[in-house]
Short mmCIF file of C-alpha atoms in Angstrom, two decimals:
data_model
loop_
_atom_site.label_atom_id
_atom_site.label_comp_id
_atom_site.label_asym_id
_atom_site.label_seq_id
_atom_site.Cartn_x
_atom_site.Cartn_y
_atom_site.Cartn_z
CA UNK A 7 0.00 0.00 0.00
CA UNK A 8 1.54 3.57 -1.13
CA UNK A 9 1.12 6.73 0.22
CA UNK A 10 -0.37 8.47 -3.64
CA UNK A 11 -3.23 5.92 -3.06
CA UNK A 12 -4.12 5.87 0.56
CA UNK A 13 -3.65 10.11 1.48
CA UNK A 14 -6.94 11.49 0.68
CA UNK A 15 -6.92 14.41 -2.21
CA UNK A 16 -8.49 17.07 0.57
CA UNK A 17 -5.30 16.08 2.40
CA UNK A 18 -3.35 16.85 -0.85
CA UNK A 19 -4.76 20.06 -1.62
CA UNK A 20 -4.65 21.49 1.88
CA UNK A 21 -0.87 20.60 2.07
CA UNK A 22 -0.27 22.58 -1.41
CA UNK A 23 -2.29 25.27 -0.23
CA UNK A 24 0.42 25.60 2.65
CA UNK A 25 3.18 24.89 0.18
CA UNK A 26 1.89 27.99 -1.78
CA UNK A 27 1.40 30.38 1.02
CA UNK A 28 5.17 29.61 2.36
CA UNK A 29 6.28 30.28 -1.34
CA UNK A 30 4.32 33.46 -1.68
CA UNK A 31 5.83 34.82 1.59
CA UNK A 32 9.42 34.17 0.26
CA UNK A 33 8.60 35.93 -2.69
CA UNK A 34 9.20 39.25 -1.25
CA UNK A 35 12.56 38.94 -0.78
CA UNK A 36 13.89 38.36 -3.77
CA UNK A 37 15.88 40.95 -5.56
CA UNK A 38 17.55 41.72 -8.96
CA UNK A 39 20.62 40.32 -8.53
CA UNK A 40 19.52 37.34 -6.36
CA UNK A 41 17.04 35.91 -9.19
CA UNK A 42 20.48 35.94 -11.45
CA UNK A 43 22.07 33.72 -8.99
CA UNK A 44 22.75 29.69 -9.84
CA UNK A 45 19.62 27.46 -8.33
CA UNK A 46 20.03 24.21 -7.56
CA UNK A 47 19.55 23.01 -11.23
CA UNK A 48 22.26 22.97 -13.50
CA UNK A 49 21.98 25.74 -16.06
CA UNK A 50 19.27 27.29 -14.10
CA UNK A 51 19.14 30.61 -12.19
CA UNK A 52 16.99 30.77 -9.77
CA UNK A 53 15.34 33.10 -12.07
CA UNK A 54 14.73 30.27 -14.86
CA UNK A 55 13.42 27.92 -11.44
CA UNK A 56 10.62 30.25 -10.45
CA UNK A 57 8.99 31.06 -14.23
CA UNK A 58 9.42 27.03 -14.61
CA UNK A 59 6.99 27.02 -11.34
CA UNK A 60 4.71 29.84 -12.73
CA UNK A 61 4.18 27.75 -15.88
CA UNK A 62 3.59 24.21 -14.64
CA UNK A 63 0.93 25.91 -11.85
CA UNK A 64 -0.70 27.13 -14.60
CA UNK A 65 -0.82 24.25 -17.02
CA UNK A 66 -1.55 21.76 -14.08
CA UNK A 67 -4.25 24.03 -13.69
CA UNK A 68 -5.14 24.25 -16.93
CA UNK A 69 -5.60 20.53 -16.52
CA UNK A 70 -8.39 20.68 -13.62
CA UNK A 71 -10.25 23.55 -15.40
CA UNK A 72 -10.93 21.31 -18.69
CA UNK A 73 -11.49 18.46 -17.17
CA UNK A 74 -14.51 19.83 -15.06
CA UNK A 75 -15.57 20.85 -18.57
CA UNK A 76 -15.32 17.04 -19.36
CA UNK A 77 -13.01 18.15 -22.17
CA UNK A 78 -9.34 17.21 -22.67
CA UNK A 79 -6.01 19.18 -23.64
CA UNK A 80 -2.39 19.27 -23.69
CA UNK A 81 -0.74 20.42 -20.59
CA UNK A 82 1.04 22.98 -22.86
CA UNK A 83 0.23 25.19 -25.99
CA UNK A 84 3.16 23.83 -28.44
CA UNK A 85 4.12 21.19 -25.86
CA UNK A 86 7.79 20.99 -24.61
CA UNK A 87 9.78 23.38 -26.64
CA UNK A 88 7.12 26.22 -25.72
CA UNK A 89 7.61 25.41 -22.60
CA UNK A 90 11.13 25.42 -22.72
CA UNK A 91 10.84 28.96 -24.60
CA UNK A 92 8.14 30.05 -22.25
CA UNK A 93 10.69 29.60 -19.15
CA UNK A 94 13.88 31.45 -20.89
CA UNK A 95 11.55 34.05 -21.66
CA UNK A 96 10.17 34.12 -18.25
CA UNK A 97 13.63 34.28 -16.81
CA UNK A 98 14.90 37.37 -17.88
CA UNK A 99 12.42 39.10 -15.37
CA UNK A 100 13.52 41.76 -12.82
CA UNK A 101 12.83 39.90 -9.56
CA UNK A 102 9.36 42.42 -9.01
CA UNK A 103 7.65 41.50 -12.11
CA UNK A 104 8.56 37.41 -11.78
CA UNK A 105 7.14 37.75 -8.28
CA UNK A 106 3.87 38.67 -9.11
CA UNK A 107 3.68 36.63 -12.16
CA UNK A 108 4.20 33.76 -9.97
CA UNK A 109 1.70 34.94 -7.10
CA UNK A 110 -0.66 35.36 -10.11
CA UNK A 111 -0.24 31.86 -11.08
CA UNK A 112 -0.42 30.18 -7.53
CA UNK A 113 -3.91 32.33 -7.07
CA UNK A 114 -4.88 30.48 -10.51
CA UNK A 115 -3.84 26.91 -9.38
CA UNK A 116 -5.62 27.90 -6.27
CA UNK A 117 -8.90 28.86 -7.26
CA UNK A 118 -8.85 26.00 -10.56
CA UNK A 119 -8.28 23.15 -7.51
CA UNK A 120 -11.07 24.63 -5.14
CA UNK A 121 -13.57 24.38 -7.92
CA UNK A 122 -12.74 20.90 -7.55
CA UNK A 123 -15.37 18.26 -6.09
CA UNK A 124 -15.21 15.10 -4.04
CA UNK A 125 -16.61 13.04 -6.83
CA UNK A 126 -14.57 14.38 -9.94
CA UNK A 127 -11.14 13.08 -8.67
CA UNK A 128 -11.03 10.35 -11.19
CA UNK A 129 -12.33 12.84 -14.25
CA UNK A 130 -9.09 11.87 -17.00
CA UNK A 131 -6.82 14.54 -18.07
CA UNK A 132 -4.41 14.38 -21.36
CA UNK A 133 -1.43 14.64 -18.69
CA UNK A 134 0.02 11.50 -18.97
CA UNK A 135 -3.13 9.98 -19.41
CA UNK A 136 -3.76 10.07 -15.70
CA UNK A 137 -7.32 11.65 -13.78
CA UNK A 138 -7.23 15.02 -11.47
CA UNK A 139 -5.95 12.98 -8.84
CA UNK A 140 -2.91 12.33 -10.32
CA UNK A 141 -2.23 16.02 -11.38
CA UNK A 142 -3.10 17.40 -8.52
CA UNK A 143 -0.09 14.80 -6.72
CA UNK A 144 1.73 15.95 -9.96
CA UNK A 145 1.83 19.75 -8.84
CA UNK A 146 2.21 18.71 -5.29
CA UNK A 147 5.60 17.33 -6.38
CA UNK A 148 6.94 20.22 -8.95
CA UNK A 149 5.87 23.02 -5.92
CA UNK A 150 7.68 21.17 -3.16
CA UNK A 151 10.87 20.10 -5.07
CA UNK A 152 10.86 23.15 -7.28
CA UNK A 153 10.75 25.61 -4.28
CA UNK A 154 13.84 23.98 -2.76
CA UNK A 155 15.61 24.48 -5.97
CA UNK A 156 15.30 27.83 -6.23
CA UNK A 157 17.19 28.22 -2.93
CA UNK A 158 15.21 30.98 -1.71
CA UNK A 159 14.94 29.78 2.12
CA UNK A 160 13.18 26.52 1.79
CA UNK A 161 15.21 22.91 1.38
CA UNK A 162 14.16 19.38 1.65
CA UNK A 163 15.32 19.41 5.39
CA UNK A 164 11.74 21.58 5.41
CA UNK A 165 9.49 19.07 3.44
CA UNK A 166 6.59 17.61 5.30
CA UNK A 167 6.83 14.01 5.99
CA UNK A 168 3.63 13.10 3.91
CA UNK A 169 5.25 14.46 0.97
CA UNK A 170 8.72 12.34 1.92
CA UNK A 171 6.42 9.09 1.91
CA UNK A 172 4.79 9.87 -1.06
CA UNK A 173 8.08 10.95 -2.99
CA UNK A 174 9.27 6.88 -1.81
CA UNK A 175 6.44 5.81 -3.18
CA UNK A 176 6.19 7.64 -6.71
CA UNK A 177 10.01 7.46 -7.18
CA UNK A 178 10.41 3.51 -6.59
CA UNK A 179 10.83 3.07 -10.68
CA UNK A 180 14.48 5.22 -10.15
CA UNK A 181 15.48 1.74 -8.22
CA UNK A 182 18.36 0.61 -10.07
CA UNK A 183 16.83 -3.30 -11.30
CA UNK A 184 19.79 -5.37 -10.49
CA UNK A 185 19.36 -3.95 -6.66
CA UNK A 186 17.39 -5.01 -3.93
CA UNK A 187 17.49 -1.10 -2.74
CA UNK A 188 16.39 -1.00 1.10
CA UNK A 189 15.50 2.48 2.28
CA UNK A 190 15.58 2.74 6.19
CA UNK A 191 14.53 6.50 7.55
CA UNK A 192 16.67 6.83 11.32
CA UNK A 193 13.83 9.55 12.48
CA UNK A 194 10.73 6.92 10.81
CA UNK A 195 9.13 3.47 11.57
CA UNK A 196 8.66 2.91 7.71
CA UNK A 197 11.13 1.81 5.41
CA UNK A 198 11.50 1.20 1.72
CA UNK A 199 12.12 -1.92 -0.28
CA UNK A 200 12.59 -1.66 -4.18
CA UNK A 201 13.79 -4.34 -6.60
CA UNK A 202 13.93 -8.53 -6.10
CA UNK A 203 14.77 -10.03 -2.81
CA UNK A 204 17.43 -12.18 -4.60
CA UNK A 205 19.08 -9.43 -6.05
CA UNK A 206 22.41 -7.80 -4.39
CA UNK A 207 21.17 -6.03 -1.38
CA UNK A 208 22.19 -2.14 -1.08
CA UNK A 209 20.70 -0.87 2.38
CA UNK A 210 20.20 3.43 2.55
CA UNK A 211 20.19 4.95 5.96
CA UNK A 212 19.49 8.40 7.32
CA UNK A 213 16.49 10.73 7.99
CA UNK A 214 13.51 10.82 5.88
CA UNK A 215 13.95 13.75 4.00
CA UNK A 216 17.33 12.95 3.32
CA UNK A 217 16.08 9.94 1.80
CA UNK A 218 13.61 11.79 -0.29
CA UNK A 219 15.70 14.13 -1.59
CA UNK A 220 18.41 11.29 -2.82
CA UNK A 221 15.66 9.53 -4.57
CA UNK A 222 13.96 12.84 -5.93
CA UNK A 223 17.90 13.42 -7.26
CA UNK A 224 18.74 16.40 -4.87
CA UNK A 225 21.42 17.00 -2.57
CA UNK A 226 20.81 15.60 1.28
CA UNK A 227 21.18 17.42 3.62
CA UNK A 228 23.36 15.16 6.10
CA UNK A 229 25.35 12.46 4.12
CA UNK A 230 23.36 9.24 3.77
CA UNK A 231 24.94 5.86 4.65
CA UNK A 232 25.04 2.96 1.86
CA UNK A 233 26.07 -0.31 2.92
CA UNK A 234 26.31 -3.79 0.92
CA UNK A 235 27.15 -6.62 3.27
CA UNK A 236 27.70 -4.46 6.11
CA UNK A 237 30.08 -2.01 4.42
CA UNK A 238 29.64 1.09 2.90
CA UNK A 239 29.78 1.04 -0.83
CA UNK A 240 29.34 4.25 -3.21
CA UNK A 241 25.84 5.06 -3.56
CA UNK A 242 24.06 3.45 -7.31
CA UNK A 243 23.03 5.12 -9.74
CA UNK A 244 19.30 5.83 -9.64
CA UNK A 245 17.22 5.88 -12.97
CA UNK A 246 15.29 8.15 -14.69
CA UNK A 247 12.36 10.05 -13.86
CA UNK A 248 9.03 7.90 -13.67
#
């Protein structure tokens, strides 16, 4: 049993609510210079981080307004190189007006989820083929993760625990498939196990959002400890993306 199908979507929505509000009150304090500075992406400024956030809200969005309209469409007008032009265009921003574009778009994704009822959870959307449900986990992820990489005040250390869980859960296809990858969280009671029991065992220690942010392919904060027959071993190479 996973964490995307047993935390109920009201949960979901109030903890990106939160998520937004502790974004919008960083905002403020961004200035000129600091949006030019490097985020946590490679190739990215934080600058090029933040319109990448302003964009998804508002296709994610996008998403849950059609789909109440029983109508499907593409996350993006002129899919993934107008997105990829949308956020160099974005990026060039003086830190002002890319603050309230992106307060704009987090009052969008706010009011576009809201609208959305108990029963229209499993209504399909083109993204990925999946239902509301799934998009509204979907923008759950890109806020959390996408907040820390902008390195405006807020880090994995700071990600709620639900979201750690559900980040184990969603990432377990990044298990390398010759591993039996064990995941054991020193601050949790849960632990993860990925791959075939008969396959070489790799165990992963440290705190849960350490552990999240290794498998989410960010930097821990404290050094995690990999071990293979009780010694410690480099840690594998994780796999792409689900």
């Amino acid at each position: 049993m996973t964490t995307e199908r047993t935390l109920p979507a009201e949960a979901v929505r109030a903890a990106i609510e939160a998520g937004q509000e502790r974004l919008r009150v960083l905002l403020p304090a961004l200035t000129d210079d600091g949006v030019r500075e490097p985020s946590e992406l490679p190739g990215w400024s934080r600058a090029h981080v933040l319109s990448h956030i302003e964009g998804v809200a508002l296709a994610l969005a996008r998403q849950a307004r059609f789909a109440l309209r029983g109508e499907l469409i593409e996350p993006y007008d002129g899919g993934h190189p107008a997105r990829a032009a949308a956020i160099e265009a974005g990026a060039v921003r003086e830190a002002a007006a890319l603050g309230h574009a992106v307060r704009a778009a987090l009052a969008e994704a706010s009011a576009a989820w809201a609208a959305v009822g108990p029963a229209d959870w499993t209504r399909p959307v083109r993204h990925r083929n999946g239902d509301l449900r799934s998009v509204l986990l979907c923008w759950w992820r890109e806020l959390e993760i996408h907040t820390a990489d902008a390195r405006i005040g807020h880090g994995p250390r700071d990600w709620p625990r639900e979201l750690c869980h559900h980040l184990l859960d969603h990432l377990a296809p990044r298990a390398p498939k010759d591993l039996h990858l064990v995941l054991t969280a020193t601050d949790d009671a849960r632990s993860r196990r990925y791959g075939g029991a008969g396959a070489p065992a790799v165990t992963v220690s440290g705190p849960l959002t350490d552990l999240a942010a290794w498998l989410a392919g960010r930097n821990p904060t404290h050094p995690l400890d990999f071990r293979a027959s009780g010694r410690a071993v480099p840690p594998p190479e994780l796999l792409d993306w689900p």
